[in-house]
CSV table of C-alpha atoms in Angstrom, one decimal:
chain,number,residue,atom,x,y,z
A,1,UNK,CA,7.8,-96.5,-81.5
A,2,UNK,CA,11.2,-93.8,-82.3
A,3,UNK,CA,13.8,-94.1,-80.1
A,4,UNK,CA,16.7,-91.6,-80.5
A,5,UNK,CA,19.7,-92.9,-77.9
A,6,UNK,CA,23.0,-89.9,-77.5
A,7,UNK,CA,25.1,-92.6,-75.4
A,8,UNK,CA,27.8,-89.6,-74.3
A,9,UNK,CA,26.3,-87.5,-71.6
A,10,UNK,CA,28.8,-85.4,-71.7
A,11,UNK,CA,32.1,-84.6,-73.6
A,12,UNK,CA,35.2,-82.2,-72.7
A,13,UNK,CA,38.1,-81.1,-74.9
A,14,UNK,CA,40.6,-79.1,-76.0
A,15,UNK,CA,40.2,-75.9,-78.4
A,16,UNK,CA,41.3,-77.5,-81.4
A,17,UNK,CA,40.4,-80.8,-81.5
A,18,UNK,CA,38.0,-82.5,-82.9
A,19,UNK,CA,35.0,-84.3,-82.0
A,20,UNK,CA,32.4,-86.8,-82.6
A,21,UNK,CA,28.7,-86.5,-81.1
A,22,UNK,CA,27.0,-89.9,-81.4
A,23,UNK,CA,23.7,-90.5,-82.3
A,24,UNK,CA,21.6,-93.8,-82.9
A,25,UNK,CA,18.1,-93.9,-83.6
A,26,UNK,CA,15.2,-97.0,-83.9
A,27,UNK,CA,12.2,-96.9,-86.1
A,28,UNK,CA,10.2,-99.3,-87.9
A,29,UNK,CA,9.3,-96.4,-90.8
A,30,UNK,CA,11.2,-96.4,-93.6
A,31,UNK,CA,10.5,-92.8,-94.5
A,32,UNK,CA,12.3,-90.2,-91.4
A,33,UNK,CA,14.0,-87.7,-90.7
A,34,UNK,CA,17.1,-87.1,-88.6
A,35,UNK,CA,18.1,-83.8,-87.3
A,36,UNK,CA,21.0,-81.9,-84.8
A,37,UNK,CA,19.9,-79.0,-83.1
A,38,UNK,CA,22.8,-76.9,-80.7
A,39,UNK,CA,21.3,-75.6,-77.7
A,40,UNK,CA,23.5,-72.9,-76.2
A,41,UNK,CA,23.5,-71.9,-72.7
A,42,UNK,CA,21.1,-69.0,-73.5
A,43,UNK,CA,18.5,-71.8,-74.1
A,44,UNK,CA,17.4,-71.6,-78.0
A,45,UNK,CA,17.5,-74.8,-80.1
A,46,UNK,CA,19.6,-73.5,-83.0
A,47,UNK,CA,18.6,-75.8,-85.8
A,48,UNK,CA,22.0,-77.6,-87.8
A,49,UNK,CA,20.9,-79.7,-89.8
A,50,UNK,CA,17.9,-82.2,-91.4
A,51,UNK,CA,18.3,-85.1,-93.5
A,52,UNK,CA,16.1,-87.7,-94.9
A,53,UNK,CA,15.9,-91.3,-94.8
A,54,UNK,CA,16.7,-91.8,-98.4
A,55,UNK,CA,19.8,-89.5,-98.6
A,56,UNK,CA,23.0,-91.4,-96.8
A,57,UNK,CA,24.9,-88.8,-98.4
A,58,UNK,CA,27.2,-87.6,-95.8
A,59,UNK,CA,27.5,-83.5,-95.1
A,60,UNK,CA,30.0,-81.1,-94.7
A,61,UNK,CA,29.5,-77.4,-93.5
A,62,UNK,CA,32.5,-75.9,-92.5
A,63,UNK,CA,33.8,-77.2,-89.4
A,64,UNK,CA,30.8,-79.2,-89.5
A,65,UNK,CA,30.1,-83.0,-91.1
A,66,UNK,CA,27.5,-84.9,-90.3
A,67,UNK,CA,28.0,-89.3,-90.8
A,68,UNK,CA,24.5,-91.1,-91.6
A,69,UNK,CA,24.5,-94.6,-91.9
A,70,UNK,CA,21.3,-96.6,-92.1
A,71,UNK,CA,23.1,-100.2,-91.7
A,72,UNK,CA,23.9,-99.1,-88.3
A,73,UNK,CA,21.0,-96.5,-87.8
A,74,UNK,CA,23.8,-93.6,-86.9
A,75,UNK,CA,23.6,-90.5,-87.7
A,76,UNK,CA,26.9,-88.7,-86.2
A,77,UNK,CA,28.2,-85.5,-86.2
A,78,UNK,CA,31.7,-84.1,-85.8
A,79,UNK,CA,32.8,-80.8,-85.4
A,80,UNK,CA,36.2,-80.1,-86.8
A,81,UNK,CA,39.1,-77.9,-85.0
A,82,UNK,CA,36.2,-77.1,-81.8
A,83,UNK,CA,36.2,-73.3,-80.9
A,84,UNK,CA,35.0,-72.5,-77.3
A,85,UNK,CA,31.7,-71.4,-79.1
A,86,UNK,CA,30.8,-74.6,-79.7
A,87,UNK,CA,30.4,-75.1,-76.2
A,88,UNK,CA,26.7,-76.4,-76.1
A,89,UNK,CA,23.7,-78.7,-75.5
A,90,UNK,CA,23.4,-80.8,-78.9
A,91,UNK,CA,20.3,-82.7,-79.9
A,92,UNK,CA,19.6,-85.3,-82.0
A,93,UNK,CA,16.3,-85.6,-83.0
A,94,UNK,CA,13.8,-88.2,-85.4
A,95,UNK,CA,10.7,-87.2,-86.9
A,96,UNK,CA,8.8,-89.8,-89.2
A,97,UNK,CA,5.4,-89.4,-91.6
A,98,UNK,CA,2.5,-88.2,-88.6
A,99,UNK,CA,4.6,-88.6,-85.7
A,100,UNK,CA,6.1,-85.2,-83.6
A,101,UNK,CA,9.9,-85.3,-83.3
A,102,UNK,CA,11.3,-87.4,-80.5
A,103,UNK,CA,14.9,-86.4,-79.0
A,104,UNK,CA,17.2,-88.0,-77.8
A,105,UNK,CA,18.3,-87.1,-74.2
A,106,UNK,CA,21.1,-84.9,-75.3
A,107,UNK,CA,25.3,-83.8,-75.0
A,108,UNK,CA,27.2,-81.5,-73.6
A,109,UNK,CA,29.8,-80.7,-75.2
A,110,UNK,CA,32.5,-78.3,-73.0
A,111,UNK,CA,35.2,-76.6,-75.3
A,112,UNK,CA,38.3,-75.5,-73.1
A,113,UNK,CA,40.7,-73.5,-74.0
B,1,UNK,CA,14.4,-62.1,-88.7
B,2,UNK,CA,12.6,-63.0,-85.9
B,3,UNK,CA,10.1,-65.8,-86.9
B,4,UNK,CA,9.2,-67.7,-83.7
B,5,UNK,CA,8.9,-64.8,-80.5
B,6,UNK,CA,8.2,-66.2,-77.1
B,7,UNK,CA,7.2,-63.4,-74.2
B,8,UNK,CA,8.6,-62.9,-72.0
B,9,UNK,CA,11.8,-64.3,-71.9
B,10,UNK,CA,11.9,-64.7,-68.8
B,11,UNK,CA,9.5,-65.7,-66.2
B,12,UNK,CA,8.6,-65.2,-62.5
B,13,UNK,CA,5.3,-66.6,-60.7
B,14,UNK,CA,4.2,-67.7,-57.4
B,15,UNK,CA,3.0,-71.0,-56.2
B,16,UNK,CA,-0.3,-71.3,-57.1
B,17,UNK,CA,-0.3,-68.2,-59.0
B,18,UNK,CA,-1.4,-68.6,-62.7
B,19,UNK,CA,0.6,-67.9,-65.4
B,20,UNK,CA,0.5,-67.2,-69.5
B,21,UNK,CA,3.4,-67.9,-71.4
B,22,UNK,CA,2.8,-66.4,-75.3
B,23,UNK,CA,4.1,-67.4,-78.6
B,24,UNK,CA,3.6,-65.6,-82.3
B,25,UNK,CA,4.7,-66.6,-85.3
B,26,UNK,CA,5.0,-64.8,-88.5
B,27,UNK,CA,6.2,-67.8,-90.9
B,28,UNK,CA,2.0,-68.4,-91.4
B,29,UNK,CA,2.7,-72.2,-90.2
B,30,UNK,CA,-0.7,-74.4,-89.5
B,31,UNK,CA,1.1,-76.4,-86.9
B,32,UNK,CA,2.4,-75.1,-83.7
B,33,UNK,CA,3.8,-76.6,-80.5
B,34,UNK,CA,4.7,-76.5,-76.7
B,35,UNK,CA,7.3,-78.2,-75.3
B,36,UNK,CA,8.4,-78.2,-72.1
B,37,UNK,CA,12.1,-78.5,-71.0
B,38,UNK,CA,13.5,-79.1,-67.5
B,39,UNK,CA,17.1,-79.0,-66.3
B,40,UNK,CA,19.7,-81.3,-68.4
B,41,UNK,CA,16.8,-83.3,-69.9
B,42,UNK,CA,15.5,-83.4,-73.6
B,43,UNK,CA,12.5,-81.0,-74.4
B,44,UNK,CA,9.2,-83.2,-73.9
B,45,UNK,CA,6.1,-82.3,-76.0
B,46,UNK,CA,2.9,-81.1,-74.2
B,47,UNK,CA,0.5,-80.5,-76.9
B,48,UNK,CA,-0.3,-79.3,-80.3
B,49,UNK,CA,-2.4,-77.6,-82.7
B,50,UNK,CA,-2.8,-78.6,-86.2
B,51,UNK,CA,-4.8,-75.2,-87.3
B,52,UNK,CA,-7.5,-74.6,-84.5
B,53,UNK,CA,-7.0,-78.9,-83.9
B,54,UNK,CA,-5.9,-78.9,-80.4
B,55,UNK,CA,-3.6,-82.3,-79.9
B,56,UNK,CA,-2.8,-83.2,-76.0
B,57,UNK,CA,-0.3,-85.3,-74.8
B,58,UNK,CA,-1.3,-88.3,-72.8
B,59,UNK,CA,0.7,-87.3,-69.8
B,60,UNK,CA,0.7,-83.7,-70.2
B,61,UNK,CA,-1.0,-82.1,-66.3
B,62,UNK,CA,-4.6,-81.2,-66.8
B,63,UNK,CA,-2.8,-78.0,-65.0
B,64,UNK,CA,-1.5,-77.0,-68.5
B,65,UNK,CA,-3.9,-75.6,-70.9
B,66,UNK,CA,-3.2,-73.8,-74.6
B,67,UNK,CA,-5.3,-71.3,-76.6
B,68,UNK,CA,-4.1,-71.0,-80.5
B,69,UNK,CA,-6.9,-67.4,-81.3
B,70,UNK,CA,-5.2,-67.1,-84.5
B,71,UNK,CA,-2.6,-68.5,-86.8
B,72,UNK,CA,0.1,-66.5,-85.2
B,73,UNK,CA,-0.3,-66.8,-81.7
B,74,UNK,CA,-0.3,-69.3,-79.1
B,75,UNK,CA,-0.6,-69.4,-75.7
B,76,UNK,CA,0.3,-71.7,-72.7
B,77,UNK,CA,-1.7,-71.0,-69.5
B,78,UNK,CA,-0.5,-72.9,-66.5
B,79,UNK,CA,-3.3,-72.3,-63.7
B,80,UNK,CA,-1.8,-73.5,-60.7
B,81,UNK,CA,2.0,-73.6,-61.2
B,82,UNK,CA,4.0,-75.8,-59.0
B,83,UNK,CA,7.7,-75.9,-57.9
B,84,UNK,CA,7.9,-78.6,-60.6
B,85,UNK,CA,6.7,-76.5,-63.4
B,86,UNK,CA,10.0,-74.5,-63.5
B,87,UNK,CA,11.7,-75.1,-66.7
B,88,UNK,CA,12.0,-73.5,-70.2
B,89,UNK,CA,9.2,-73.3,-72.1
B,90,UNK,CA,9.8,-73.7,-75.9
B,91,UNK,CA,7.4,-73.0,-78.8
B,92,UNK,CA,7.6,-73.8,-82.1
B,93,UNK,CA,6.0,-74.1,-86.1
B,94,UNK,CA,7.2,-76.6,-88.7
B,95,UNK,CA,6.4,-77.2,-91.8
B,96,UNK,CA,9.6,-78.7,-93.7
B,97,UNK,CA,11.5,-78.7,-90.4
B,98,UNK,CA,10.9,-77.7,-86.9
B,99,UNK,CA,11.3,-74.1,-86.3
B,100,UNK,CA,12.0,-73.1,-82.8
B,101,UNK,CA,11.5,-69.3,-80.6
B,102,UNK,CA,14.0,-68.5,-77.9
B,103,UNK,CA,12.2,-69.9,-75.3
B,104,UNK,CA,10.4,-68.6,-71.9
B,105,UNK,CA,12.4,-70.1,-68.0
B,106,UNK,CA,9.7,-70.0,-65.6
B,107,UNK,CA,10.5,-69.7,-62.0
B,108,UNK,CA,8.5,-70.5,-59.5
B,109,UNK,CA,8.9,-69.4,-56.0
């Protein structure tokens, strides 16, 4: 069985600083697929990111880097200098070979400025 | 682009009242879904269709019911909707990833 677990509910901070979303997953496959999707309050998942099982290579798009680490089964992301538009729902979600994605229960993330 | 469209956006029914949520791709994807999302919780799969292959989920309400006519469209049919079916109702295709439409919120009153 996947299991995806976001341990922080919810997170609040200051325009400008920069944060960490955590995300730990479980599966016995050894072929997956991780993924962060941004659900603002207008409801759409906005898609950010997928990455295999066989690429730890970490990733950096603009503000945005994402941390995967299969000795720990992690898969963070950070969000560099936070702008009040990154005020959002983020998902973290697993997908392996004939399985449908499984999510895990969600942040919220609440820029201030 | 627009590539996943959900209609309408947004929703109003009455108890009991049935209700068709619709869904139209044009990324030509053989596999689309239904999820169903309520209130600060993680969206939670109802069913499937691989092609015209119509995949339930073991706990999804015999109340919900899909029709896939085509390759583009989908459609959710809830016959009897209760207070607990309000919620945002996502579709979506995949093929290399998932790709998700804006969603429908049902309300039910």
């Amino acid at each position: 069985a996947q299991k995806v677990t976001q341990a922080q509910t919810e997170i609040s901070v200051v325009e400008k600083e920069d944060v960490t979303l955590d995300c730990v997953y479980e599966t016995r496959d050894t072929t997956y697929y991780l993924f962060w999707y941004k659900q603002p309050p207008s409801g759409e998942l906005v898609f950010l990111i997928r990455r295999n099982s066989f690429d730890e290579q970490n990733e950096i798009s603009g503000r945005y880097s994402w941390n995967f680490q299969k000795s720990t089964s992690s898969f963070n992301f950070t969000i560099t200098a936070s702008q009040v538009v990154d005020s959002a729902v983020y998902f973290c979600a697993l997908e392996t070979s004939g399985s449908r994605l499984t999510f895990g229960e969600g942040t919220q993330l609440t820029v201030n400025p | 682009d627009a590539m996943v469209i959900q209609n309408p956006r947004y929703q109003v029914t009455q108890f009991g009242k049935p209700v068709t949520l619709s869904c139209s791709q044009t990324l030509n994807h053989n596999v689309m879904y239904w999820y169903q999302q309520k209130s600060s919780q993680a969206p939670k799969l109802l069913f499937h269709y691989y092609d015209k292959d119509f995949n339930n989920e073991a706990d999804t309400p015999d109340n919900f019911q899909s029709r896939r006519p085509n390759t583009s469209f989908c459609f959710l049919d809830i016959r009897s909707p209760g207070l607990g079916d309000a919620a945002m109702y996502l579709c979506a295709t995949s093929r290399d990833r998932m790709y998700f439409g804006p969603g429908t919120r049902l309300t039910v009153l």
